[in-house]
């Protein structure tokens, strides 16, 4: 018969080879530490097999099998024997206290929680009291044990214990638990035991073995409690894994001045510098270090306080870092001069530190480049690229009460400037050299120019994927959205921040600072500093900083390992330049509509939309053609030799139309229509559900001249730059295709224009025509579409909207509830919904590649810059992902990491 | 070697067994008639194999192979020999004229069209002239031949010939072609031939064999012309089928008074009565009968005019009906006393006639019940259920100039009443006993009460699937939408119909008549008659009419053969009653939101939505509960013993909210909020894309108390009727599920309520909980959803919106263009898009049934009443379709027809 109980201690690490499935996650980790000879408080692990057997054979009265009890007893003796003093479970002089924890192979909420201090009873508590010479500590430990046991094992509602505790505290007139005197605690214990007797009809078990058995049974049973079953069902975790039980002897750092407790890092977690770093408290418990009641000392002082323990700890931390090949975050306790490691795990660190640690550990020969890349979290990179406030100055301002509001940290980075409430005034102010913070209730496409002319954006409404948030991240501008305490008075040109405590009013023109990385809104102007990498990019420094240097190294390594190509979404030559600096290998999405929002162009655009016939439209389009050609020429020049995917006009036309009477009047001065007629015609373009309306290739079907003009602009521009000796590779992308015939009709238009242009210019351009896959219908029709289209680019933003029937702009109302209920784990507009949208993507790829083996496939939605989504795209065999320029480094690193994970 | 040319004549019908793939559609049909011994003008068919060979071997100069030419020559001689007189191609005295037509296996636009009168040249035309003693006829035939040949074979633009023709007509000062004198035609012919020489560098071929060969080559080549290739590519027709060529001798009904031409039906196509029916003209051509220049005589007179030909025709028509087992529509020509059948096909007929023909042919023993069902077009049935105008009175009114507008015939039937422009006034007027025609720019859910109180609905905007159209069809109310000439002045309470010719203004209160079957809008009041079936349903007649009787017979037969169950979408007890009369086997969709639009309830609903917390909401909900319970009690009573699927609240909440300041004020009298506060809170519910917003089960997730209340209303109602001994089978349906967890959470709420209700009432109800599948995500997640859901019902309206990204309300702007471009063949909101939406449905069924074998699957969108869509649902193995009550007969018949097609 296979053993079901394993021991770990300083001398032994049984069952190391069995792994998480048998030992559970917690058990396996502890045994690994023990196996390294690291001093851990010894303990035993009962396997998941024992749990499965228990569940199968369980009768309510049976309890644990005799065999298992025997095995536990046996191992427990081994455990007791392994202890420095003859400590025993139930001993009245040297009582062994243990913790009991569940440990499933997969981390799983809903299972039984920890029970601490098991082994205490009326007698052993006195032993502990004498031993520690701390009656209050011993009694409080006992009280907590009864409460945990009563709640978890005996299933008495937590609040009933709390009620008793509160009553006593009220009687004593005290606030905090630790203020309770021993005598009071004794009374509370009496009340607890009375409660238990009343509820269960039995006394609280005095027999410590009985305590242990009941606790183990409770862990086993919790595998099948309602919450756990529900969680497994929802997350497709098999019901037959079972849970292990870890029983570990307790150690105390508060057994006198030869005891201590602390936390430490093997390197400085904020800078990454290689120096042992941490803090500790003499004669204290773990909680005390974090509770902040006493001020811990820096770890370097431990060398003086307890030289031998320190030296041991120092050498252990080195070994742990070497073993786990990463910077470690360590918890330790020294009990009467004996050092115990309670936990080690990879330490959290700042993004800058992660670069330094990774590259330096590589330089030290501790890790290879792959491992180095796996140490750097890609999601932290954008914060290294944006300007920041000086930490000290910001802290000062906050202490002076200048923190007047908070919102969602939608676009990282810091910005200071003058408040402007309107996009056209923002433009004026910026032209005069002012730094503008644009403050709006929310933004819409007509605010794009205003946003471009601002250093930061603040909105009262919207979520992380609102228009303002998405566009700001694309522009890499600091942005705070959804600041619900913000009220805007457009007439009075003022804003107010209203909270329960106070109300702060500011006028347009006043100074404001926003920290888009934290969501903090600060009154007045705070100086910002460009990021070190930004300084390097703009060649403002002779020598790169350490962070910038390490950043470039990591990026270089990433490019060696990734399979995915990385492109950027860039609509302007400036965006394209940034994209190239950050390593984009092409443009995956150049939105042409943004090109039409500039002053002169928007007027023409409006004239075109309101035209009553094709001839009128064609006339205006030919003027727009020249503007657009110019845009493309500059983009092609910047992207020399790299592909540029240009999407044909996509948004519903009414987005371009006037939105106010003033705008109607202004437009009427430019075109031969009265403001009333403009209003009337504009109204015809209003839609109930514009997302599902007259947009995308539907525009090109009803107004073929738009497609023709855009295709001509692209190809003539390519021809012009090519004559200068610069290679251009335009990829023309038809948006919102749902039916293969839509694509065929658009492609025919484009190909005819190409033929004309080539004849005129006597020059041939290597161009291709493909489509966005963003309508669910397109995913199932991908085979037929691929027989005509040369490339696919998944438009995962819209595909998510249609597949989930979630409007990005409206889903804020319920999305929070959805995430709280665990329906979606993350916002599906940030991290791809793999089960739904991903399934359609799989179908599309399979059907598309079946028809066209060399079909080029990319993705250009927001998800192109999200590491989890990039993993998915890598596994689906995409050729590239495209994201906003400032997320290109994220994508490069994420693509490398998933390729490395795959190969290992 | 296989033969490539086949002859058909009165004596011979070669290659009958070869079928359409070899002989093409046209050739195969003609050969079938010949095989029956029916006199058809003899001809030859060149097979598709010959075409394929031609295409493979073709060199521009080669022409037809010598083998093929020989075979054609040979068969042509057989053809000539089979003719009564020694008529020969190219003969100057008895010239044989032939038609040349393409005939692909699949009907295919883009291929070469007909060439008539081939065989005419400078000499044969004189022969024809002498023979027919009609120079003008002979010359005009020649002119037309040259024009057709020049255009189709020699590829000279049609307009060039028309230009010449127009010039001559202008010179002569005449309008119509037939007014041209022989001398003029000769000049035109000269000009045509000059044109041909100029364009091709060659003379028009005088050699008739050469004419024939060139024509055949043109047919073969047209298989690969651009339009044909494009059409095949778009419609997935294989490129290697090839086309056949049919060459048929021409006959003339205008060769004197012993010649005639006519059309006839084997039964009366308007009543279905068994009597030979038709018309003819002596000494005339086929076109003359339709052109209306001469008035044709009824066919019965032919018996006197040409007794022998008539008798032959009469016996042939009987044989054709017997052979094709359906009423036939026949074209015939008598050339010099000899009868020729030019065509026979199943005749078009009215819906009433189709019932009569089907049942009487069955009674005559000519067909079985299956065949009878296949003869009745289900789409015509609804028109038999709606009231109609007396044909004579309507014609009179139109002749008096009362036809003042036209719109889309969105809901069949006729209605007369007084114009009302507002839903609440409609209700008032109707309560006073007035018949109301509701006239609106468009309708929204708050108009439902107004629509219920109207006899007909007319809107200025919207398409066949606009809100007004869908709801009106559901209520079986006559409805015209999209009347673009209609202007509504709400302030002035008047409407105007504006056309180029005139403007008619009417006031609220004036009389108006609308014919929803034709789209005609008529000024004044026209009396209507209830349909015969309607009279039977409402037990207003003692004995059913013939149409009603045959209707019931056909329905009874349909039920014998269909596999699909048919349910109805019904929201009220009245709807449910109608549904049951028409044979519904349950309710497939009971929308609960309609129940909340009545006066008192809408106020409560508004109060509930605007409530600031759960307690307030719960209070209002408990009042609404009682109303809703009442509704369900009545529906369960009507539907005794049958399942009733009740959908939880679905629409975005703002649909219930006030839409005007007046409504804000009115609401403020009912609830403790100022109109300003009501306005403010209502505005928070506005959405950019409500279709993708906070609706469906999302309401039940954020406001679980709504789901709980509705579940309680359903189950308490069921319990109450069950106590009266009436069996209720409620099926509670959760709308808009995209994620299995959404469903699980809602089902848990419902099941807990059920447990409570069962405990309270000491009664158990057999209920089930299932979901709408209407979000694309749900289709790919159907497996996981099915592991919790007991039934699926495809909500194909919304599923179409999401899958195609087509807003039903907004797609009108481009859908027409889409259908014209052949992107979609039909409006996807009327006929299911099988390739897109259908593909997702297939995926959902496969994944759902894999997990739950007995998963009940239905569909409750508009498509449930569409025959083509029903075919698809039958083939996908659905259990039922659900449609509006008045379409239940359509669905019953359609379901039977597809089952019969399958089994045969």
Short mmCIF file of C-alpha atoms in Angstrom, two decimals, chain A residues 551-693:
data_model
loop_
_atom_site.label_atom_id
_atom_site.label_comp_id
_atom_site.label_asym_id
_atom_site.label_seq_id
_atom_site.Cartn_x
_atom_site.Cartn_y
_atom_site.Cartn_z
CA UNK A 551 15.65 48.13 -21.34
CA UNK A 552 17.41 47.95 -24.70
CA UNK A 553 19.18 44.76 -23.69
CA UNK A 554 15.95 43.05 -22.70
CA UNK A 555 14.29 44.14 -25.94
CA UNK A 556 17.22 42.79 -27.93
CA UNK A 557 17.00 39.43 -26.18
CA UNK A 558 13.22 39.36 -26.65
CA UNK A 559 13.62 39.74 -30.40
CA UNK A 560 15.84 36.68 -30.44
CA UNK A 561 13.19 34.40 -28.99
CA UNK A 562 9.85 35.61 -30.25
CA UNK A 563 8.13 34.09 -33.26
CA UNK A 564 5.36 36.71 -33.58
CA UNK A 565 6.08 39.85 -35.56
CA UNK A 566 5.13 43.07 -33.80
CA UNK A 567 3.53 45.96 -35.58
CA UNK A 568 2.03 49.19 -34.35
CA UNK A 569 -1.27 50.98 -34.78
CA UNK A 570 -0.22 54.38 -36.07
CA UNK A 571 -2.24 57.02 -37.86
CA UNK A 572 0.31 59.81 -38.23
CA UNK A 573 3.97 60.13 -39.28
CA UNK A 574 4.77 61.04 -35.64
CA UNK A 575 3.12 57.84 -34.38
CA UNK A 576 4.97 55.90 -37.05
CA UNK A 577 8.29 57.37 -35.92
CA UNK A 578 7.63 56.40 -32.31
CA UNK A 579 6.54 52.95 -33.40
CA UNK A 580 9.77 52.41 -35.30
CA UNK A 581 11.91 53.54 -32.37
CA UNK A 582 10.16 51.04 -30.13
CA UNK A 583 10.83 48.29 -32.63
CA UNK A 584 7.62 47.94 -34.63
CA UNK A 585 8.13 45.86 -37.75
CA UNK A 586 5.41 47.61 -39.69
CA UNK A 587 2.11 49.35 -39.22
CA UNK A 588 -0.73 46.93 -38.57
CA UNK A 589 -3.46 49.54 -38.51
CA UNK A 590 -3.42 53.01 -39.98
CA UNK A 591 -6.89 54.46 -39.37
CA UNK A 592 -7.71 56.91 -42.10
CA UNK A 593 -10.66 58.59 -40.37
CA UNK A 594 -8.47 60.45 -37.92
CA UNK A 595 -6.97 62.19 -40.91
CA UNK A 596 -10.29 63.88 -41.58
CA UNK A 597 -10.86 65.57 -38.27
CA UNK A 598 -8.50 68.48 -38.87
CA UNK A 599 -10.11 71.87 -39.38
CA UNK A 600 -10.15 72.25 -43.20
CA UNK A 601 -10.63 68.59 -43.81
CA UNK A 602 -13.57 68.15 -41.49
CA UNK A 603 -15.41 70.86 -43.43
CA UNK A 604 -14.81 69.03 -46.68
CA UNK A 605 -15.74 65.76 -45.07
CA UNK A 606 -19.00 67.26 -43.92
CA UNK A 607 -19.67 68.66 -47.35
CA UNK A 608 -19.01 65.25 -48.85
CA UNK A 609 -21.35 63.47 -46.45
CA UNK A 610 -24.15 65.96 -46.91
CA UNK A 611 -23.80 65.94 -50.71
CA UNK A 612 -27.01 64.95 -52.45
CA UNK A 613 -25.44 63.10 -55.36
CA UNK A 614 -22.39 61.21 -56.48
CA UNK A 615 -20.97 64.03 -58.60
CA UNK A 616 -20.97 66.48 -55.74
CA UNK A 617 -19.33 63.83 -53.55
CA UNK A 618 -16.69 63.07 -56.13
CA UNK A 619 -15.75 66.74 -56.39
CA UNK A 620 -15.10 67.08 -52.67
CA UNK A 621 -13.38 63.74 -52.56
CA UNK A 622 -10.84 64.82 -55.13
CA UNK A 623 -9.75 67.66 -52.83
CA UNK A 624 -9.59 65.31 -49.86
CA UNK A 625 -7.51 62.96 -51.98
CA UNK A 626 -4.60 65.40 -52.03
CA UNK A 627 -4.56 65.82 -48.26
CA UNK A 628 -4.70 62.13 -47.71
CA UNK A 629 -2.00 61.39 -50.24
CA UNK A 630 0.26 63.75 -48.34
CA UNK A 631 -0.38 61.89 -45.07
CA UNK A 632 0.47 58.58 -46.67
CA UNK A 633 3.66 59.90 -48.30
CA UNK A 634 5.04 60.85 -44.89
CA UNK A 635 4.03 57.60 -43.28
CA UNK A 636 5.58 55.54 -46.09
CA UNK A 637 8.79 57.54 -45.77
CA UNK A 638 9.05 56.85 -42.06
CA UNK A 639 8.20 53.19 -42.51
CA UNK A 640 10.62 52.66 -45.39
CA UNK A 641 10.87 48.99 -46.32
CA UNK A 642 8.17 47.89 -43.87
CA UNK A 643 4.53 46.99 -44.52
CA UNK A 644 1.83 49.56 -43.76
CA UNK A 645 -1.75 48.34 -43.38
CA UNK A 646 -4.17 51.11 -44.25
CA UNK A 647 -7.79 50.68 -43.29
CA UNK A 648 -10.45 52.27 -45.45
CA UNK A 649 -12.88 54.70 -43.84
CA UNK A 650 -14.69 52.92 -41.01
CA UNK A 651 -16.85 55.00 -38.63
CA UNK A 652 -20.50 55.90 -39.13
CA UNK A 653 -20.57 59.10 -41.13
CA UNK A 654 -22.53 61.06 -38.55
CA UNK A 655 -19.45 61.07 -36.33
CA UNK A 656 -18.04 63.65 -38.72
CA UNK A 657 -21.16 65.80 -38.81
CA UNK A 658 -21.80 68.97 -36.79
CA UNK A 659 -22.99 68.34 -33.26
CA UNK A 660 -24.31 71.78 -32.39
CA UNK A 661 -26.16 74.67 -33.95
CA UNK A 662 -22.95 76.72 -33.87
CA UNK A 663 -21.22 74.08 -35.94
CA UNK A 664 -24.16 74.04 -38.34
CA UNK A 665 -23.81 77.78 -38.77
CA UNK A 666 -20.05 77.57 -39.26
CA UNK A 667 -20.40 74.83 -41.84
CA UNK A 668 -23.05 76.79 -43.70
CA UNK A 669 -20.44 79.48 -44.35
CA UNK A 670 -18.30 76.92 -46.15
CA UNK A 671 -20.91 75.15 -48.20
CA UNK A 672 -23.93 76.25 -50.09
CA UNK A 673 -26.53 75.05 -47.56
CA UNK A 674 -28.50 76.81 -44.84
CA UNK A 675 -27.89 75.80 -41.22
CA UNK A 676 -31.45 74.43 -41.14
CA UNK A 677 -30.82 72.28 -44.19
CA UNK A 678 -27.54 71.10 -42.68
CA UNK A 679 -29.38 70.17 -39.51
CA UNK A 680 -32.07 68.35 -41.47
CA UNK A 681 -29.62 66.37 -43.56
CA UNK A 682 -27.41 65.56 -40.58
CA UNK A 683 -30.39 64.19 -38.72
CA UNK A 684 -30.98 61.64 -41.47
CA UNK A 685 -27.63 60.09 -40.55
CA UNK A 686 -28.55 59.51 -36.89
CA UNK A 687 -28.71 55.86 -35.94
CA UNK A 688 -30.19 53.90 -33.05
CA UNK A 689 -27.25 51.55 -32.86
CA UNK A 690 -24.44 53.14 -34.83
CA UNK A 691 -22.09 50.30 -33.95
CA UNK A 692 -24.27 48.02 -36.07
CA UNK A 693 -25.11 50.66 -38.63
#
